[in-house]
Amino acid sequence: MIIIKNSEQLKLMRIAGRITAEALMVARDAIRPGMTTLELDTKIRHYIEKCGATPTFLGYNGFPGSACISLNQEVIHGIPSNKRIIHEGDIVKVDVGARFRGYNGDSARTFPVGKVSDEALRLISVTEQSFYEAMKVARAGNRIGDIGHAVESFVISNGFSVVKSFTGHGVGAELHEEPEIPNYGRPGRGARLYPGMTLAIEPMVNAGTENVKVLRDGWTVVTADGKLSAHYENSIAITESDPILLTEIGLD
Ligand code: MG
Ligand code: MG
C-alpha cells in the first residue's frame, strides 16, 4: 500500500528532510584526507541529535552506524569504521536518514576528496543529473516506470550503468515504504503517482558494469568489476504541479 501524506505530515517530512540535508552539508564540510569514516559518522550523528532528531539508520536491521559511508568502488551501505581512512583522490558516498517526530528524511551525496580523476567527476555529475531527469517526470499522473526510464536512459547515454539490484522507495513514517523505485523501467508502467506520495529517488551509477556484490560483512555493496560507483538521493513529495525537494536546506 502506498501511503499518501496530508499537509501536517508533509510539514514534518520537510523538517526531517531539512535536518537530513544539513547533516550532509556537515559531512561535506568535515571530510578531509586522513579522517576515518567513523569520525565522519560521529559528526553526522551529533548534528542530527543536536537538531532534536534521531539517526534513522542507527540500529536499522542492525546497522551499526548513523550514516552509510561508502568509498570508491563501494556502492552503498558502507559501515563506518575507525580502521577506514579517507584519502585524497577518493570519492565518498554519504547516505543519511534523520527521523523527526516520527517522520524520516533520506538523502545521499557523493563527495570528491581533493583532486579526483576526470572520470570520477563526470560519474558524480551524471549521477546527480540523472536524479534531476527523474524529477522532470515525477509528477501526478505519471508512473514509477517513467522515473526509472528517465534515470537509466540518461545514464546509459553517458556511457555508465545503473545498479538494478537496489532501488529507491517510498519514505515516510517508515524509512522504506512502498513503492519500490528502480533506476530503470518502462515508460507508462508501474504504480501511478498521486499528490501526497513521498519518494526517495536514488540513482546508483557504476562507471563499469551494473553488477554488484555484497561483502562478507553482510552490508557493504561493491561493484563486481572494482570500478567506481556514485550515489545521489533526495526525498521528494509529489504534488499537483512540480515535485517538492524535501531534503534541501531552507525549505521550512
Ligand atoms: Mg538513503
Ligand atoms: Mg533511500
PDB file of C-alpha atoms and ligand atoms in Angstrom:
ATOM      1  CA  MET A   1       0.000   0.000   0.000  1.00  0.00           C
ATOM      2  CA  ILE A   2       1.307   3.433  -0.921  1.00  0.00           C
ATOM      3  CA  ILE A   3       0.749   5.931   1.889  1.00  0.00           C
ATOM      4  CA  ILE A   4      -0.439   9.405   0.915  1.00  0.00           C
ATOM      5  CA  LYS A   5       0.701  12.129   3.340  1.00  0.00           C
ATOM      6  CA  ASN A   6      -1.506  15.023   4.439  1.00  0.00           C
ATOM      7  CA  SER A   7      -0.214  18.571   4.820  1.00  0.00           C
ATOM      8  CA  GLU A   8       0.594  18.098   8.520  1.00  0.00           C
ATOM      9  CA  GLN A   9       2.661  15.006   7.743  1.00  0.00           C
ATOM     10  CA  LEU A  10       4.370  16.771   4.842  1.00  0.00           C
ATOM     11  CA  LYS A  11       5.315  19.588   7.197  1.00  0.00           C
ATOM     12  CA  LEU A  12       7.098  17.123   9.486  1.00  0.00           C
ATOM     13  CA  MET A  13       8.774  15.496   6.490  1.00  0.00           C
ATOM     14  CA  ARG A  14      10.095  18.878   5.411  1.00  0.00           C
ATOM     15  CA  ILE A  15      11.698  19.325   8.817  1.00  0.00           C
ATOM     16  CA  ALA A  16      13.140  15.793   8.823  1.00  0.00           C
ATOM     17  CA  GLY A  17      14.328  16.426   5.277  1.00  0.00           C
ATOM     18  CA  ARG A  18      15.995  19.713   6.156  1.00  0.00           C
ATOM     19  CA  ILE A  19      17.875  18.117   9.061  1.00  0.00           C
ATOM     20  CA  THR A  20      18.980  15.313   6.724  1.00  0.00           C
ATOM     21  CA  ALA A  21      20.205  17.844   4.170  1.00  0.00           C
ATOM     22  CA  GLU A  22      22.061  19.846   6.802  1.00  0.00           C
ATOM     23  CA  ALA A  23      23.723  16.685   8.148  1.00  0.00           C
ATOM     24  CA  LEU A  24      25.031  16.038   4.639  1.00  0.00           C
ATOM     25  CA  MET A  25      26.419  19.567   4.489  1.00  0.00           C
ATOM     26  CA  VAL A  26      28.124  18.956   7.839  1.00  0.00           C
ATOM     27  CA  ALA A  27      29.653  15.819   6.321  1.00  0.00           C
ATOM     28  CA  ARG A  28      30.738  17.663   3.177  1.00  0.00           C
ATOM     29  CA  ASP A  29      32.478  20.346   5.206  1.00  0.00           C
ATOM     30  CA  ALA A  30      34.124  17.830   7.556  1.00  0.00           C
ATOM     31  CA  ILE A  31      35.589  15.407   5.024  1.00  0.00           C
ATOM     32  CA  ARG A  32      39.380  15.631   4.772  1.00  0.00           C
ATOM     33  CA  PRO A  33      42.157  13.187   3.930  1.00  0.00           C
ATOM     34  CA  GLY A  34      43.315  11.222   6.966  1.00  0.00           C
ATOM     35  CA  MET A  35      40.000  11.117   8.776  1.00  0.00           C
ATOM     36  CA  THR A  36      38.266   7.792   9.405  1.00  0.00           C
ATOM     37  CA  THR A  37      34.749   7.019   8.245  1.00  0.00           C
ATOM     38  CA  LEU A  38      33.785   6.526  11.906  1.00  0.00           C
ATOM     39  CA  GLU A  39      34.890  10.081  12.741  1.00  0.00           C
ATOM     40  CA  LEU A  40      32.708  11.330   9.911  1.00  0.00           C
ATOM     41  CA  ASP A  41      29.786   9.216  11.110  1.00  0.00           C
ATOM     42  CA  THR A  42      30.125  10.640  14.624  1.00  0.00           C
ATOM     43  CA  LYS A  43      29.920  14.222  13.334  1.00  0.00           C
ATOM     44  CA  ILE A  44      26.762  13.345  11.411  1.00  0.00           C
ATOM     45  CA  ARG A  45      25.152  11.678  14.429  1.00  0.00           C
ATOM     46  CA  HIS A  46      25.978  14.627  16.707  1.00  0.00           C
ATOM     47  CA  TYR A  47      24.457  17.073  14.256  1.00  0.00           C
ATOM     48  CA  ILE A  48      21.225  15.087  13.865  1.00  0.00           C
ATOM     49  CA  GLU A  49      20.890  14.718  17.635  1.00  0.00           C
ATOM     50  CA  LYS A  50      21.599  18.415  18.180  1.00  0.00           C
ATOM     51  CA  CYS A  51      18.561  19.106  15.959  1.00  0.00           C
ATOM     52  CA  GLY A  52      16.330  17.011  18.228  1.00  0.00           C
ATOM     53  CA  ALA A  53      16.109  14.242  15.638  1.00  0.00           C
ATOM     54  CA  THR A  54      17.416  10.679  15.602  1.00  0.00           C
ATOM     55  CA  PRO A  55      19.628   8.976  13.009  1.00  0.00           C
ATOM     56  CA  THR A  56      17.237   6.615  11.225  1.00  0.00           C
ATOM     57  CA  PHE A  57      19.906   4.185  10.099  1.00  0.00           C
ATOM     58  CA  LEU A  58      21.407   3.566  13.546  1.00  0.00           C
ATOM     59  CA  GLY A  59      20.212   0.068  14.504  1.00  0.00           C
ATOM     60  CA  TYR A  60      18.057  -0.275  11.369  1.00  0.00           C
ATOM     61  CA  ASN A  61      18.135  -4.022  10.661  1.00  0.00           C
ATOM     62  CA  GLY A  62      21.141  -3.983  12.989  1.00  0.00           C
ATOM     63  CA  PHE A  63      23.158  -1.399  11.026  1.00  0.00           C
ATOM     64  CA  PRO A  64      25.872  -0.110  13.387  1.00  0.00           C
ATOM     65  CA  GLY A  65      26.324   3.443  12.001  1.00  0.00           C
ATOM     66  CA  SER A  66      24.324   6.660  11.773  1.00  0.00           C
ATOM     67  CA  ALA A  67      25.235   7.065   8.105  1.00  0.00           C
ATOM     68  CA  CYS A  68      26.252   4.695   5.350  1.00  0.00           C
ATOM     69  CA  ILE A  69      29.715   5.786   4.195  1.00  0.00           C
ATOM     70  CA  SER A  70      30.973   4.061   1.053  1.00  0.00           C
ATOM     71  CA  LEU A  71      34.273   4.788  -0.704  1.00  0.00           C
ATOM     72  CA  ASN A  72      35.177   4.494  -4.392  1.00  0.00           C
ATOM     73  CA  GLN A  73      34.095   1.048  -5.691  1.00  0.00           C
ATOM     74  CA  GLU A  74      31.713   0.658  -2.758  1.00  0.00           C
ATOM     75  CA  VAL A  75      28.191   1.402  -3.971  1.00  0.00           C
ATOM     76  CA  ILE A  76      26.074   1.713  -0.819  1.00  0.00           C
ATOM     77  CA  HIS A  77      25.754   0.535   2.817  1.00  0.00           C
ATOM     78  CA  GLY A  78      29.398   1.047   3.805  1.00  0.00           C
ATOM     79  CA  ILE A  79      29.824   0.602   7.565  1.00  0.00           C
ATOM     80  CA  PRO A  80      31.599   3.479   9.354  1.00  0.00           C
ATOM     81  CA  SER A  81      34.846   2.193  10.839  1.00  0.00           C
ATOM     82  CA  ASN A  82      37.788   3.546  12.816  1.00  0.00           C
ATOM     83  CA  LYS A  83      40.022   1.449  10.553  1.00  0.00           C
ATOM     84  CA  ARG A  84      38.791   3.002   7.342  1.00  0.00           C
ATOM     85  CA  ILE A  85      40.759   6.088   6.358  1.00  0.00           C
ATOM     86  CA  ILE A  86      39.615   8.594   3.742  1.00  0.00           C
ATOM     87  CA  HIS A  87      42.362   9.503   1.257  1.00  0.00           C
ATOM     88  CA  GLU A  88      42.991  12.318  -1.196  1.00  0.00           C
ATOM     89  CA  GLY A  89      41.505  11.270  -4.544  1.00  0.00           C
ATOM     90  CA  ASP A  90      38.705   9.156  -3.032  1.00  0.00           C
ATOM     91  CA  ILE A  91      35.046   9.646  -3.755  1.00  0.00           C
ATOM     92  CA  VAL A  92      32.920   9.326  -0.618  1.00  0.00           C
ATOM     93  CA  LYS A  93      29.256   8.412  -0.685  1.00  0.00           C
ATOM     94  CA  VAL A  94      27.413   9.581   2.401  1.00  0.00           C
ATOM     95  CA  ASP A  95      23.838   8.368   2.860  1.00  0.00           C
ATOM     96  CA  VAL A  96      21.911   9.892   5.782  1.00  0.00           C
ATOM     97  CA  GLY A  97      18.492   9.432   7.351  1.00  0.00           C
ATOM     98  CA  ALA A  98      17.013  11.611  10.101  1.00  0.00           C
ATOM     99  CA  ARG A  99      13.745  10.982  11.935  1.00  0.00           C
ATOM    100  CA  PHE A 100      11.854  13.918  13.397  1.00  0.00           C
ATOM    101  CA  ARG A 101       8.589  13.396  15.302  1.00  0.00           C
ATOM    102  CA  GLY A 102       8.009  10.088  13.577  1.00  0.00           C
ATOM    103  CA  TYR A 103       8.896  11.055  10.005  1.00  0.00           C
ATOM    104  CA  ASN A 104      12.040  10.401   8.000  1.00  0.00           C
ATOM    105  CA  GLY A 105      14.262  12.174   5.542  1.00  0.00           C
ATOM    106  CA  ASP A 106      16.612  10.077   3.385  1.00  0.00           C
ATOM    107  CA  SER A 107      19.304  11.595   1.183  1.00  0.00           C
ATOM    108  CA  ALA A 108      22.739  10.773  -0.191  1.00  0.00           C
ATOM    109  CA  ARG A 109      25.586  12.602  -1.918  1.00  0.00           C
ATOM    110  CA  THR A 110      28.927  11.639  -3.433  1.00  0.00           C
ATOM    111  CA  PHE A 111      31.780  13.931  -2.395  1.00  0.00           C
ATOM    112  CA  PRO A 112      35.194  14.099  -4.103  1.00  0.00           C
ATOM    113  CA  VAL A 113      38.165  14.351  -1.719  1.00  0.00           C
ATOM    114  CA  GLY A 114      40.703  16.832  -3.027  1.00  0.00           C
ATOM    115  CA  LYS A 115      41.737  16.181  -6.595  1.00  0.00           C
ATOM    116  CA  VAL A 116      39.960  13.189  -8.143  1.00  0.00           C
ATOM    117  CA  SER A 117      40.060  11.771 -11.675  1.00  0.00           C
ATOM    118  CA  ASP A 118      38.107  13.388 -14.503  1.00  0.00           C
ATOM    119  CA  GLU A 119      36.115  10.189 -14.847  1.00  0.00           C
ATOM    120  CA  ALA A 120      35.152  10.308 -11.172  1.00  0.00           C
ATOM    121  CA  LEU A 121      33.946  13.909 -11.542  1.00  0.00           C
ATOM    122  CA  ARG A 122      31.933  13.013 -14.619  1.00  0.00           C
ATOM    123  CA  LEU A 123      30.415   9.995 -12.853  1.00  0.00           C
ATOM    124  CA  ILE A 124      29.381  12.161  -9.895  1.00  0.00           C
ATOM    125  CA  SER A 125      27.894  14.775 -12.224  1.00  0.00           C
ATOM    126  CA  VAL A 126      25.974  12.283 -14.397  1.00  0.00           C
ATOM    127  CA  THR A 127      24.562  10.612 -11.284  1.00  0.00           C
ATOM    128  CA  GLU A 128      23.298  13.943  -9.913  1.00  0.00           C
ATOM    129  CA  GLN A 129      21.876  14.942 -13.295  1.00  0.00           C
ATOM    130  CA  SER A 130      20.076  11.601 -13.627  1.00  0.00           C
ATOM    131  CA  PHE A 131      18.188  12.426 -10.424  1.00  0.00           C
ATOM    132  CA  TYR A 132      17.029  15.702 -11.982  1.00  0.00           C
ATOM    133  CA  GLU A 133      15.951  13.829 -15.120  1.00  0.00           C
ATOM    134  CA  ALA A 134      13.742  11.769 -12.783  1.00  0.00           C
ATOM    135  CA  MET A 135      12.389  14.972 -11.186  1.00  0.00           C
ATOM    136  CA  LYS A 136      11.100  16.112 -14.572  1.00  0.00           C
ATOM    137  CA  VAL A 137       8.728  13.152 -14.745  1.00  0.00           C
ATOM    138  CA  ALA A 138       7.947  12.826 -11.003  1.00  0.00           C
ATOM    139  CA  ARG A 139       4.511  14.311 -11.470  1.00  0.00           C
ATOM    140  CA  ALA A 140       0.964  13.276 -10.617  1.00  0.00           C
ATOM    141  CA  GLY A 141      -0.469  11.087 -13.373  1.00  0.00           C
ATOM    142  CA  ASN A 142       2.901   9.682 -14.455  1.00  0.00           C
ATOM    143  CA  ARG A 143       4.099   6.279 -13.293  1.00  0.00           C
ATOM    144  CA  ILE A 144       7.030   4.740 -11.438  1.00  0.00           C
ATOM    145  CA  GLY A 145       8.331   3.303 -14.720  1.00  0.00           C
ATOM    146  CA  ASP A 146       8.680   6.835 -16.089  1.00  0.00           C
ATOM    147  CA  ILE A 147      11.094   7.677 -13.265  1.00  0.00           C
ATOM    148  CA  GLY A 148      13.271   4.606 -13.804  1.00  0.00           C
ATOM    149  CA  HIS A 149      13.296   5.095 -17.542  1.00  0.00           C
ATOM    150  CA  ALA A 150      14.381   8.728 -17.166  1.00  0.00           C
ATOM    151  CA  VAL A 151      17.286   7.758 -14.896  1.00  0.00           C
ATOM    152  CA  GLU A 152      18.529   4.790 -16.899  1.00  0.00           C
ATOM    153  CA  SER A 153      18.291   6.316 -20.364  1.00  0.00           C
ATOM    154  CA  PHE A 154      20.251   9.376 -19.221  1.00  0.00           C
ATOM    155  CA  VAL A 155      22.908   7.250 -17.521  1.00  0.00           C
ATOM    156  CA  ILE A 156      23.323   4.888 -20.478  1.00  0.00           C
ATOM    157  CA  SER A 157      23.569   7.779 -22.924  1.00  0.00           C
ATOM    158  CA  ASN A 158      26.555   8.924 -20.874  1.00  0.00           C
ATOM    159  CA  GLY A 159      28.272   5.546 -21.034  1.00  0.00           C
ATOM    160  CA  PHE A 160      27.645   4.426 -17.445  1.00  0.00           C
ATOM    161  CA  SER A 161      25.310   1.800 -15.968  1.00  0.00           C
ATOM    162  CA  VAL A 162      22.645   1.780 -13.243  1.00  0.00           C
ATOM    163  CA  VAL A 163      22.609  -0.671 -10.357  1.00  0.00           C
ATOM    164  CA  LYS A 164      19.468  -2.801 -10.634  1.00  0.00           C
ATOM    165  CA  SER A 165      19.536  -4.955  -7.524  1.00  0.00           C
ATOM    166  CA  PHE A 166      18.891  -1.986  -5.175  1.00  0.00           C
ATOM    167  CA  THR A 167      16.159   0.611  -5.623  1.00  0.00           C
ATOM    168  CA  GLY A 168      14.656   3.837  -4.382  1.00  0.00           C
ATOM    169  CA  HIS A 169      11.494   3.618  -2.307  1.00  0.00           C
ATOM    170  CA  GLY A 170       8.602   5.375  -0.664  1.00  0.00           C
ATOM    171  CA  VAL A 171       9.630   7.177   2.539  1.00  0.00           C
ATOM    172  CA  GLY A 172       7.588   8.484   5.464  1.00  0.00           C
ATOM    173  CA  ALA A 173       6.905   7.126   8.946  1.00  0.00           C
ATOM    174  CA  GLU A 174       8.905   4.137   7.752  1.00  0.00           C
ATOM    175  CA  LEU A 175      12.309   4.547   6.123  1.00  0.00           C
ATOM    176  CA  HIS A 176      11.300   2.128   3.374  1.00  0.00           C
ATOM    177  CA  GLU A 177       7.697   2.249   2.214  1.00  0.00           C
ATOM    178  CA  GLU A 178       6.032   1.175  -0.994  1.00  0.00           C
ATOM    179  CA  PRO A 179       6.541   1.573  -3.852  1.00  0.00           C
ATOM    180  CA  GLU A 180       9.965   0.358  -4.892  1.00  0.00           C
ATOM    181  CA  ILE A 181      11.535   2.794  -7.358  1.00  0.00           C
ATOM    182  CA  PRO A 182      14.000   1.017  -9.652  1.00  0.00           C
ATOM    183  CA  ASN A 183      16.547   3.105 -11.542  1.00  0.00           C
ATOM    184  CA  TYR A 184      15.302   1.522 -14.757  1.00  0.00           C
ATOM    185  CA  GLY A 185      11.848   0.940 -16.148  1.00  0.00           C
ATOM    186  CA  ARG A 186       9.415   1.217 -18.977  1.00  0.00           C
ATOM    187  CA  PRO A 187       7.527   4.451 -19.585  1.00  0.00           C
ATOM    188  CA  GLY A 188       3.850   4.242 -18.637  1.00  0.00           C
ATOM    189  CA  ARG A 189       4.363   1.158 -16.428  1.00  0.00           C
ATOM    190  CA  GLY A 190       4.143   0.641 -12.693  1.00  0.00           C
ATOM    191  CA  ALA A 191       2.224   2.421  -9.925  1.00  0.00           C
ATOM    192  CA  ARG A 192       0.656   5.766 -10.752  1.00  0.00           C
ATOM    193  CA  LEU A 193       1.929   8.891  -8.956  1.00  0.00           C
ATOM    194  CA  TYR A 194      -0.513  10.897  -6.816  1.00  0.00           C
ATOM    195  CA  PRO A 195      -0.146  14.146  -4.856  1.00  0.00           C
ATOM    196  CA  GLY A 196       0.994  13.422  -1.294  1.00  0.00           C
ATOM    197  CA  MET A 197       3.216  10.497  -2.222  1.00  0.00           C
ATOM    198  CA  THR A 198       6.702  10.892  -0.742  1.00  0.00           C
ATOM    199  CA  LEU A 199       9.519   9.124  -2.522  1.00  0.00           C
ATOM    200  CA  ALA A 200      13.252   8.605  -2.078  1.00  0.00           C
ATOM    201  CA  ILE A 201      14.681   8.623  -5.597  1.00  0.00           C
ATOM    202  CA  GLU A 202      18.267   7.423  -5.583  1.00  0.00           C
ATOM    203  CA  PRO A 203      20.293   6.688  -8.700  1.00  0.00           C
ATOM    204  CA  MET A 204      23.249   4.371  -8.026  1.00  0.00           C
ATOM    205  CA  VAL A 205      25.513   4.628 -11.057  1.00  0.00           C
ATOM    206  CA  ASN A 206      28.535   2.485 -11.938  1.00  0.00           C
ATOM    207  CA  ALA A 207      31.416   3.523 -14.164  1.00  0.00           C
ATOM    208  CA  GLY A 208      31.704  -0.072 -15.413  1.00  0.00           C
ATOM    209  CA  THR A 209      29.095  -2.824 -15.456  1.00  0.00           C
ATOM    210  CA  GLU A 210      25.892  -2.785 -13.403  1.00  0.00           C
ATOM    211  CA  ASN A 211      26.922  -5.919 -11.468  1.00  0.00           C
ATOM    212  CA  VAL A 212      27.430  -5.644  -7.717  1.00  0.00           C
ATOM    213  CA  LYS A 213      28.142  -7.996  -4.827  1.00  0.00           C
ATOM    214  CA  VAL A 214      27.774  -7.822  -1.059  1.00  0.00           C
ATOM    215  CA  LEU A 215      30.916  -8.166   1.060  1.00  0.00           C
ATOM    216  CA  ARG A 216      31.210 -10.674   3.888  1.00  0.00           C
ATOM    217  CA  ASP A 217      30.332  -8.020   6.447  1.00  0.00           C
ATOM    218  CA  GLY A 218      26.763  -8.565   5.207  1.00  0.00           C
ATOM    219  CA  TRP A 219      26.281  -4.882   4.349  1.00  0.00           C
ATOM    220  CA  THR A 220      28.792  -3.283   2.018  1.00  0.00           C
ATOM    221  CA  VAL A 221      27.724  -3.411  -1.624  1.00  0.00           C
ATOM    222  CA  VAL A 222      30.626  -3.099  -4.095  1.00  0.00           C
ATOM    223  CA  THR A 223      30.934  -3.089  -7.862  1.00  0.00           C
ATOM    224  CA  ALA A 224      31.772  -6.557  -9.192  1.00  0.00           C
ATOM    225  CA  ASP A 225      34.423  -5.137 -11.551  1.00  0.00           C
ATOM    226  CA  GLY A 226      36.041  -2.924  -8.907  1.00  0.00           C
ATOM    227  CA  LYS A 227      35.300   0.266 -10.825  1.00  0.00           C
ATOM    228  CA  LEU A 228      33.871   3.427  -9.275  1.00  0.00           C
ATOM    229  CA  SER A 229      30.248   3.963  -8.266  1.00  0.00           C
ATOM    230  CA  ALA A 230      28.322   7.125  -7.350  1.00  0.00           C
ATOM    231  CA  HIS A 231      25.059   7.725  -5.485  1.00  0.00           C
ATOM    232  CA  TYR A 232      22.692  10.692  -5.354  1.00  0.00           C
ATOM    233  CA  GLU A 233      19.426  10.667  -3.407  1.00  0.00           C
ATOM    234  CA  ASN A 234      16.719  13.056  -2.318  1.00  0.00           C
ATOM    235  CA  SER A 235      13.359  12.568  -0.659  1.00  0.00           C
ATOM    236  CA  ILE A 236      10.647  14.339  -2.652  1.00  0.00           C
ATOM    237  CA  ALA A 237       6.905  14.921  -2.471  1.00  0.00           C
ATOM    238  CA  ILE A 238       4.591  14.540  -5.459  1.00  0.00           C
ATOM    239  CA  THR A 239       2.185  17.487  -5.800  1.00  0.00           C
ATOM    240  CA  GLU A 240      -0.464  18.714  -8.228  1.00  0.00           C
ATOM    241  CA  SER A 241       2.364  20.512 -10.069  1.00  0.00           C
ATOM    242  CA  ASP A 242       6.157  20.437  -9.619  1.00  0.00           C
ATOM    243  CA  PRO A 243       7.573  17.931  -7.109  1.00  0.00           C
ATOM    244  CA  ILE A 244       8.973  19.318  -3.853  1.00  0.00           C
ATOM    245  CA  LEU A 245      12.532  18.540  -2.792  1.00  0.00           C
ATOM    246  CA  LEU A 246      12.215  17.630   0.890  1.00  0.00           C
ATOM    247  CA  THR A 247      15.909  17.070   1.581  1.00  0.00           C
ATOM    248  CA  GLU A 248      17.034  20.553   0.732  1.00  0.00           C
ATOM    249  CA  ILE A 249      18.130  23.333   3.055  1.00  0.00           C
ATOM    250  CA  GLY A 250      15.943  26.367   3.706  1.00  0.00           C
ATOM    251  CA  LEU A 251      12.547  24.956   2.789  1.00  0.00           C
ATOM    252  CA  ASP A 252      10.565  25.087   6.029  1.00  0.00           C
TER     253      ASP A 252
HETATM  254 MG    MG B   1      19.459   6.791   1.612  1.00  0.00          MG
HETATM  255 MG    MG B   2      16.893   5.520   0.350  1.00  0.00          MG
END
